[in-house]
Coordinates of N, CA and C in Angstrom, one line a residue:
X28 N 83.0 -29.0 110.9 CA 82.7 -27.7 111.1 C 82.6 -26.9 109.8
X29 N 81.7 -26.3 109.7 CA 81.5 -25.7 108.7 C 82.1 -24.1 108.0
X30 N 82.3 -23.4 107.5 CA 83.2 -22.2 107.0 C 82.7 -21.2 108.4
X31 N 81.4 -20.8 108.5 CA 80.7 -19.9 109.3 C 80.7 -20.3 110.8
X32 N 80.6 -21.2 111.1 CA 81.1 -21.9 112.8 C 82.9 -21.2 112.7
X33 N 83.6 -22.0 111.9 CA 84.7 -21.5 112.3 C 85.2 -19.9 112.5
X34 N 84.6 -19.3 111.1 CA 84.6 -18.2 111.2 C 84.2 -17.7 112.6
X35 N 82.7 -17.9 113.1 CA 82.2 -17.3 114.6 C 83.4 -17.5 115.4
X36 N 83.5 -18.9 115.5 CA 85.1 -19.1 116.7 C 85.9 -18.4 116.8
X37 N 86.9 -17.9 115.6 CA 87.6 -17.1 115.1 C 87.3 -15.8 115.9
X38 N 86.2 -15.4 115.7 CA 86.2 -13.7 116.0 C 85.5 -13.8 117.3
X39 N 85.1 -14.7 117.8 CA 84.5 -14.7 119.3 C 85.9 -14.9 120.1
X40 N 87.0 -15.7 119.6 CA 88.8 -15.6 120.4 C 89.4 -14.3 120.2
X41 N 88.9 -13.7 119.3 CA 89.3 -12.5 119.3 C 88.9 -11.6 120.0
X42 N 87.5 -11.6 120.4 CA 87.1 -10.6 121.0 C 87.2 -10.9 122.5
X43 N 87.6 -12.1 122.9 CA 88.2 -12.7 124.1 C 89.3 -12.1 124.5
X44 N 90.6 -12.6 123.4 CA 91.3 -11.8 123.5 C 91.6 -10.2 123.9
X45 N 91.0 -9.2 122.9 CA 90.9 -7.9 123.0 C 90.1 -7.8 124.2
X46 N 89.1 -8.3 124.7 CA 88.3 -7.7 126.3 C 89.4 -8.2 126.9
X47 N 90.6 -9.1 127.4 CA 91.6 -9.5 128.0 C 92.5 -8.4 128.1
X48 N 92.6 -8.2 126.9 CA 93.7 -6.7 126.8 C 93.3 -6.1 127.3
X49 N 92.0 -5.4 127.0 CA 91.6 -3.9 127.4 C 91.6 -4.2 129.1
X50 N 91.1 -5.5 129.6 CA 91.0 -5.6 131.2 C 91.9 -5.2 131.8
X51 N 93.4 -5.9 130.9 CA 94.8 -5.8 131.8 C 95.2 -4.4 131.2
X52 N 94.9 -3.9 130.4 CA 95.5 -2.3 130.4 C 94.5 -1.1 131.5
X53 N 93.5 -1.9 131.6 CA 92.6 -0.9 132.4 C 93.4 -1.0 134.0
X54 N 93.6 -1.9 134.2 CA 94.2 -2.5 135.4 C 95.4 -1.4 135.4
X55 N 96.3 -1.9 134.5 CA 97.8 -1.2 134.7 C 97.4 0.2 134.6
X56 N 96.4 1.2 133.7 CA 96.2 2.5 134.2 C 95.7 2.6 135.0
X57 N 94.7 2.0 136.0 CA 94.6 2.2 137.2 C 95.9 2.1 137.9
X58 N 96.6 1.0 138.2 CA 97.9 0.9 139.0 C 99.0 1.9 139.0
X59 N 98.7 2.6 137.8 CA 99.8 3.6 137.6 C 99.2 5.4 138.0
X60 N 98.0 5.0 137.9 CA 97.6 6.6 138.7 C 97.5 6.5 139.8
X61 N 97.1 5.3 140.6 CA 97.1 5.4 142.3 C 98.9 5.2 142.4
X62 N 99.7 5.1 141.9 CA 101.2 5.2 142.4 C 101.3 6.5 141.9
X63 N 101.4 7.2 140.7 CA 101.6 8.4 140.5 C 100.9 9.8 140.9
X64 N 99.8 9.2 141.7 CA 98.8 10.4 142.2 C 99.4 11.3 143.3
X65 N 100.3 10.9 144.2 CA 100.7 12.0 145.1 C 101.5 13.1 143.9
X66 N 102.1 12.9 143.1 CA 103.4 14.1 142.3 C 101.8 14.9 141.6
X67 N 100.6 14.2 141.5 CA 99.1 15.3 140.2 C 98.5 16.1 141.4
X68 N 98.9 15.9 142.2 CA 98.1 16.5 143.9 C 98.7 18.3 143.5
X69 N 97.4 19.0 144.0 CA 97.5 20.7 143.6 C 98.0 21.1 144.8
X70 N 99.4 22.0 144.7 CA 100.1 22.3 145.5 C 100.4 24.0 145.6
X71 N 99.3 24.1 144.9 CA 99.1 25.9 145.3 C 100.0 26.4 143.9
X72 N 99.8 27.7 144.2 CA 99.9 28.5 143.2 C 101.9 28.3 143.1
X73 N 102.6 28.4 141.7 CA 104.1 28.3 142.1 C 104.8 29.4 142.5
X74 N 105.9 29.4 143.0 CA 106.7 30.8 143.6 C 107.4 31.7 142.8
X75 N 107.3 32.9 143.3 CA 107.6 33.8 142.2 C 108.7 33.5 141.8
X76 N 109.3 33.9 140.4 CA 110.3 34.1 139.6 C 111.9 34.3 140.2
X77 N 111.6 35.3 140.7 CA 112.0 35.9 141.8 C 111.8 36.5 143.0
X78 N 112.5 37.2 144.0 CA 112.6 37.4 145.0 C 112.8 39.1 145.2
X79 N 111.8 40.1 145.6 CA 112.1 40.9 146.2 C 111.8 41.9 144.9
X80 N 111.7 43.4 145.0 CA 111.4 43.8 143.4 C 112.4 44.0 142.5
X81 N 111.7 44.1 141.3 CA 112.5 44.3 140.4 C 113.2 45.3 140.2
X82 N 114.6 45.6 139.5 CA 115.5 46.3 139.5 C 115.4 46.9 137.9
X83 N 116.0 47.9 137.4 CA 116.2 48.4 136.2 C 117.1 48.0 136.1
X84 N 117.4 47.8 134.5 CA 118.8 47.8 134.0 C 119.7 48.9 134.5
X85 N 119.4 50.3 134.5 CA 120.6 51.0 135.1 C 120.8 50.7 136.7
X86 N 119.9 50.4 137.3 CA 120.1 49.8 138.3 C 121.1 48.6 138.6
X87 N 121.1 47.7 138.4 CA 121.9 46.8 137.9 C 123.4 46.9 137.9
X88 N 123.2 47.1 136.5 CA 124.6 47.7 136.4 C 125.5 48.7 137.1
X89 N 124.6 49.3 137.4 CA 125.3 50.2 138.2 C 126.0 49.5 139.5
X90 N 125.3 48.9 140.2 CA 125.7 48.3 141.8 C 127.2 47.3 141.2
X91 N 126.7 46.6 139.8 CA 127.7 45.9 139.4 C 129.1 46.7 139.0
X92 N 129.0 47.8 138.6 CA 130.0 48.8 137.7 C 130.6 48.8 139.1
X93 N 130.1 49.5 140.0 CA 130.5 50.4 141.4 C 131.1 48.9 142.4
X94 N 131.0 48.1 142.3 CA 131.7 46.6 143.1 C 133.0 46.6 142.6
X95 N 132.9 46.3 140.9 CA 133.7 46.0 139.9 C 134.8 47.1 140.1
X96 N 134.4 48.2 139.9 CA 135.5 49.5 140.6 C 136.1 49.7 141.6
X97 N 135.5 49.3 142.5 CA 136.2 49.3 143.8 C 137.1 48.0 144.5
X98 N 137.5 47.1 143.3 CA 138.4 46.2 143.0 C 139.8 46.6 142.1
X99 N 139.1 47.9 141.5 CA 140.0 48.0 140.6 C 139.9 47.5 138.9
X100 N 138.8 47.0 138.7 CA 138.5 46.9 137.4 C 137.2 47.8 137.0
X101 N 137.8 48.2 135.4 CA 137.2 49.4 134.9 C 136.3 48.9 133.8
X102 N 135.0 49.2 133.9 CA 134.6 48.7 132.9 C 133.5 49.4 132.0
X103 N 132.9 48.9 130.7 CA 132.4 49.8 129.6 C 130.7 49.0 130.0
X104 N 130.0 49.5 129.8 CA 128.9 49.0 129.3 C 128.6 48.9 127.5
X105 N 128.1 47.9 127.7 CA 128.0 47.7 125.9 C 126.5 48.3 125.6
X106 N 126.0 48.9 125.0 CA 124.7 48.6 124.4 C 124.1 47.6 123.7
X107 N 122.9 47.3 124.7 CA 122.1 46.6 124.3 C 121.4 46.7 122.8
X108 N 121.3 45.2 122.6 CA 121.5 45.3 120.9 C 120.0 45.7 120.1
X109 N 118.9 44.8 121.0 CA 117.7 45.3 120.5 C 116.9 45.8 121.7
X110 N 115.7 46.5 121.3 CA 114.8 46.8 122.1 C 113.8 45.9 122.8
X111 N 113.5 46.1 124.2 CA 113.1 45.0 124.9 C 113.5 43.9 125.8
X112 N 114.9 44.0 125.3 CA 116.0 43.0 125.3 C 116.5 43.1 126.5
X113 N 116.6 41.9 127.1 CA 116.5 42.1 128.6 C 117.9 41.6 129.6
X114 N 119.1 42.3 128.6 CA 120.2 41.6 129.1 C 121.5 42.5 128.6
X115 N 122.3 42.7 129.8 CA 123.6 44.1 129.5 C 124.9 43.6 129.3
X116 N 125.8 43.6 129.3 CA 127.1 43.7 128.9 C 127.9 44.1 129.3
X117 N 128.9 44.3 130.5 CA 129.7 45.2 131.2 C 131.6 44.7 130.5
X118 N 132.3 45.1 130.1 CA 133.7 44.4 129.3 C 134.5 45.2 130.1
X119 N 135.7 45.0 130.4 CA 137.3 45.7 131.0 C 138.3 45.0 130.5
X120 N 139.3 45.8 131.1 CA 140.8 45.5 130.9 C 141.1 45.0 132.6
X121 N 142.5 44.0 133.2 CA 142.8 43.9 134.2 C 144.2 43.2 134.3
X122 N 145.2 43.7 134.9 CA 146.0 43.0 135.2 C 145.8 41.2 135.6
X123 N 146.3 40.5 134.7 CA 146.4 39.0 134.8 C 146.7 38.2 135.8
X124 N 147.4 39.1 136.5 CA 147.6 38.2 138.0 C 146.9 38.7 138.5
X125 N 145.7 39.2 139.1 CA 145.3 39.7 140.2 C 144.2 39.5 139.7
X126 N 143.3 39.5 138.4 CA 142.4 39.6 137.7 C 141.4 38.4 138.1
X127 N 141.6 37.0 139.0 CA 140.6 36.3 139.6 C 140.4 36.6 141.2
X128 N 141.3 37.2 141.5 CA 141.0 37.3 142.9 C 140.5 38.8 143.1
X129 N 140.2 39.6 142.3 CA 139.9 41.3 141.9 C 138.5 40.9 141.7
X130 N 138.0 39.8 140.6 CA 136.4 39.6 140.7 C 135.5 38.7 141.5
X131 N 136.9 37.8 142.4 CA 135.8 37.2 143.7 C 136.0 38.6 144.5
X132 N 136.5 39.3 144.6 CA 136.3 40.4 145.9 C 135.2 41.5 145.1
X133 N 135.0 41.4 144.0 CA 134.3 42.1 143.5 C 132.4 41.9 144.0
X134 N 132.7 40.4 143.3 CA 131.2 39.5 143.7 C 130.8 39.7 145.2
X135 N 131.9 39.7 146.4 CA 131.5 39.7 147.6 C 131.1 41.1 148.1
X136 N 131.9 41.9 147.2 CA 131.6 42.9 148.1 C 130.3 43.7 147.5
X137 N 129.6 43.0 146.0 CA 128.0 43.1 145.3 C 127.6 42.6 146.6
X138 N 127.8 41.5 147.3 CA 127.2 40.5 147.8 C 126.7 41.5 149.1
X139 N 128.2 42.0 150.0 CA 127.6 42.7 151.1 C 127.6 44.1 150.8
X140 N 127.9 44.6 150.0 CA 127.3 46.4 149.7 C 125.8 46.2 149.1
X141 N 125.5 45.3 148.0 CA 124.4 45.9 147.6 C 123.5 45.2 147.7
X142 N 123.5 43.8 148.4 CA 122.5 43.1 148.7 C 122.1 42.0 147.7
X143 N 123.3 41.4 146.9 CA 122.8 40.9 145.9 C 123.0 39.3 146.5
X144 N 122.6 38.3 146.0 CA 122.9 36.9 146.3 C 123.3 36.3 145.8
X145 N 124.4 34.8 146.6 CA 124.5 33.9 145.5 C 123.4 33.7 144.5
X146 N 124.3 33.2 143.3 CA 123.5 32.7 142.2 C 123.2 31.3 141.9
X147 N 122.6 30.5 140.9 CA 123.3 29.1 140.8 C 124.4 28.6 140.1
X148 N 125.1 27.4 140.9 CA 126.2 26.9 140.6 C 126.0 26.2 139.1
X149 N 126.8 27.0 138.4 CA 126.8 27.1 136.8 C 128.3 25.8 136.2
X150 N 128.9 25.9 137.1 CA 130.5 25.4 137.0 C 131.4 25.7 137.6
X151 N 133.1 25.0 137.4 CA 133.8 25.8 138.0 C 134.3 26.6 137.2
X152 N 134.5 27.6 137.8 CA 135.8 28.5 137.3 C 134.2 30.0 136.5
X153 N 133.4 30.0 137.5 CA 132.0 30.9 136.7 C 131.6 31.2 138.3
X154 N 131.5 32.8 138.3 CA 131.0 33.3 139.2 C 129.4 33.8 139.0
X155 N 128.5 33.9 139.8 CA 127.3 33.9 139.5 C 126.4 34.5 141.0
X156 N 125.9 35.7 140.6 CA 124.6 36.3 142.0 C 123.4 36.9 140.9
X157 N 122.6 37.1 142.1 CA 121.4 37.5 142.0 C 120.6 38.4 142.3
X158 N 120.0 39.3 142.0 CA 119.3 40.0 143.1 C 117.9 40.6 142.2
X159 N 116.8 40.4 143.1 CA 115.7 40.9 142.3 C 115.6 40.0 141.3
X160 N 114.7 40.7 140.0 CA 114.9 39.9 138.8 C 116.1 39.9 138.0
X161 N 117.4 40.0 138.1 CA 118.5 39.9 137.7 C 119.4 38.7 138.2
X162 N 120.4 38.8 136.7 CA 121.1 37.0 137.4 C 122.6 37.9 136.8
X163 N 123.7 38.2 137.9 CA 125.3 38.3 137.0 C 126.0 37.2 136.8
X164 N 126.8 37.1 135.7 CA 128.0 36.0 135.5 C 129.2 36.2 135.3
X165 N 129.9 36.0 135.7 CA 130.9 35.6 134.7 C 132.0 34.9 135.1
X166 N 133.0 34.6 134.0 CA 133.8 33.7 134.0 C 135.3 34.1 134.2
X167 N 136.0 33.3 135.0 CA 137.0 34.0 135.9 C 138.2 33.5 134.8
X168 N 138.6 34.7 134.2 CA 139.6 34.4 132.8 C 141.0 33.3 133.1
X169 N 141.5 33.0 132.3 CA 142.6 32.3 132.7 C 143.9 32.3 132.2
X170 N 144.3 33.1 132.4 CA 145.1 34.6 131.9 C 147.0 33.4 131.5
X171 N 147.6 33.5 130.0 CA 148.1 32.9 129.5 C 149.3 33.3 130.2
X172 N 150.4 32.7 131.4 CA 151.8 33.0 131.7 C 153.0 33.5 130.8
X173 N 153.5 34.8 131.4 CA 154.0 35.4 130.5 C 153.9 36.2 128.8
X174 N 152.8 36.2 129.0 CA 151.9 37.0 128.1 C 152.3 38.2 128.1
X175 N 152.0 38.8 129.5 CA 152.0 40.2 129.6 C 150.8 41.4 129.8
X176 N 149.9 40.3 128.6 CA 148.6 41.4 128.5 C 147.9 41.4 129.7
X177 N 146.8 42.4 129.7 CA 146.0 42.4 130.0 C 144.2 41.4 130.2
X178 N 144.4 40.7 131.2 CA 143.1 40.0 130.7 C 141.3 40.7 130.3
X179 N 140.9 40.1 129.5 CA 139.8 40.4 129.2 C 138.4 40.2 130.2
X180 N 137.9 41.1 131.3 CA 136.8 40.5 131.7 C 135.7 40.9 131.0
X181 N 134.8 39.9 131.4 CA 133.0 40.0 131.2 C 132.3 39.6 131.7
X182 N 131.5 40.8 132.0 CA 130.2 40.2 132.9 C 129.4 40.3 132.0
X183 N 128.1 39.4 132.2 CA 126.6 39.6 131.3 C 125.7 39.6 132.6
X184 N 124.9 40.4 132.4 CA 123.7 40.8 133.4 C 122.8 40.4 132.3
X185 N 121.8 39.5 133.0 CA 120.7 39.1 132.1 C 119.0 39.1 133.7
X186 N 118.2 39.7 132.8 CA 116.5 39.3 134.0 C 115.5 38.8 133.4
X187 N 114.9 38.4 134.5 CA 113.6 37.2 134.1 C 112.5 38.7 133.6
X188 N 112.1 39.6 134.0 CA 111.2 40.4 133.7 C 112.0 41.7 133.7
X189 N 111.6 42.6 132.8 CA 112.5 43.9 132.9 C 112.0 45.1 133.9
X190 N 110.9 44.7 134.5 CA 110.8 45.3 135.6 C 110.3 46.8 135.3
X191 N 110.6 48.0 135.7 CA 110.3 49.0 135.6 C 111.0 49.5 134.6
X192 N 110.6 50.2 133.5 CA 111.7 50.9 132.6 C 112.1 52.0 133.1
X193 N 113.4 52.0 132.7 CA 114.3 53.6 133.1 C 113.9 54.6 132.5
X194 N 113.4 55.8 132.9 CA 113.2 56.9 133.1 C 113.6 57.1 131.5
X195 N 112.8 57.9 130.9 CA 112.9 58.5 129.2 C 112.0 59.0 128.8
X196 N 113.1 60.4 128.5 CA 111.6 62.0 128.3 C 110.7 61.3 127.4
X197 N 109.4 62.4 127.9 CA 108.3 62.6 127.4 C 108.4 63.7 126.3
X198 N 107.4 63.2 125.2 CA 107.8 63.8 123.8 C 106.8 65.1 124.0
X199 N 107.0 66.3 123.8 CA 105.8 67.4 123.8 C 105.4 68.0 122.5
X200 N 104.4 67.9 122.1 CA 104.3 68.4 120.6 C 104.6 70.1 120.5
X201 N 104.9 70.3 119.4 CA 106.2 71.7 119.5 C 104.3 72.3 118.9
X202 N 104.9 73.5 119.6 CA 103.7 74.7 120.0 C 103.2 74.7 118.3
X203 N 101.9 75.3 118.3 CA 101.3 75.3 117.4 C 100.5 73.7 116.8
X204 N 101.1 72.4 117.1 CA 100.7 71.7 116.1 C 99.5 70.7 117.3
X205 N 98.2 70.5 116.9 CA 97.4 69.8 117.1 C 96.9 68.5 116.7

């Protein structure tokens, strides 16, 4: 056999080979789109965000303040730190014995005064509802025996879209200036 015979052999196994490959890869992406074709099937447009309209932040808070109160815990609102920002801060003080069963009765009574819903199950010992575009949380403190103090609560109110902005005068240009 001569240098150029062999050589032809050479790259005619080769190209044997590679059409072999490419066959069996053609194959297995066929075999893998007819099994994965029902999950690429169009299933309509996805579901809103949320449920029901959106709420303001003073909205919010407020239904949360007014639950939280009528438990017996008192609480601040923090300001929001930047603009746009689409998430509140409510902090208190609360007697440590009473201070987890003060904010499940708090959450229930959001639940049936103001219409808000469970949230998702985040963990234990984390309370969590919903309503509108808003999500409340918080975490049921675990208040150190014989301490004495006061435990620390916190809620964080955080929303998928901020919804309507709250109400903020209109600037009027002072008489004379055009």
């Amino acid at each position: 056999m001569q240098r150029t015979e062999r050589t032809d052999t050479i790259v005619r196994r080769q190209r044997r080979r590679a059409a072999l490959a490419a066959l069996a890869m053609a194959a297995s992406v066929t075999a893998s789109a007819a099994a994965c074709g029902a999950p690429l099937r169009d299933l309509g447009p996805l579901p809103p965000r949320f449920s029901g309209p959106p709420l303001t932040a003073d909205a919010a808070v407020s239904e949360m303040t007014s639950a939280l109160a009528a438990e017996g815990i008192t609480v601040d609102r923090e300001p929001s730190g930047s603009t746009g920002r689409c998430a509140e801060r409510l902090t208190g003080l609360h007697a440590p014995e009473t201070v987890d069963a003060a904010l499940q009765a708090a959450f229930a009574r959001a639940r049936s005064e103001h219409g808000w819903q469970a949230g998702p199950d985040v963990g234990e010992g984390t309370l969590t509802l919903t309503k509108g575009n808003w999500t409340a949380l918080s975490v049921l403190p675990s208040p150190e025996p014989g301490r004495g103090a006061d435990s620390l609560v916190i809620m964080s109110l955080s929303c998928v879209d901020p919804g309507t902005p709250a109400a903020s005068p209109t600037l009027t240009p002072a008489p004379g200036s055009s």
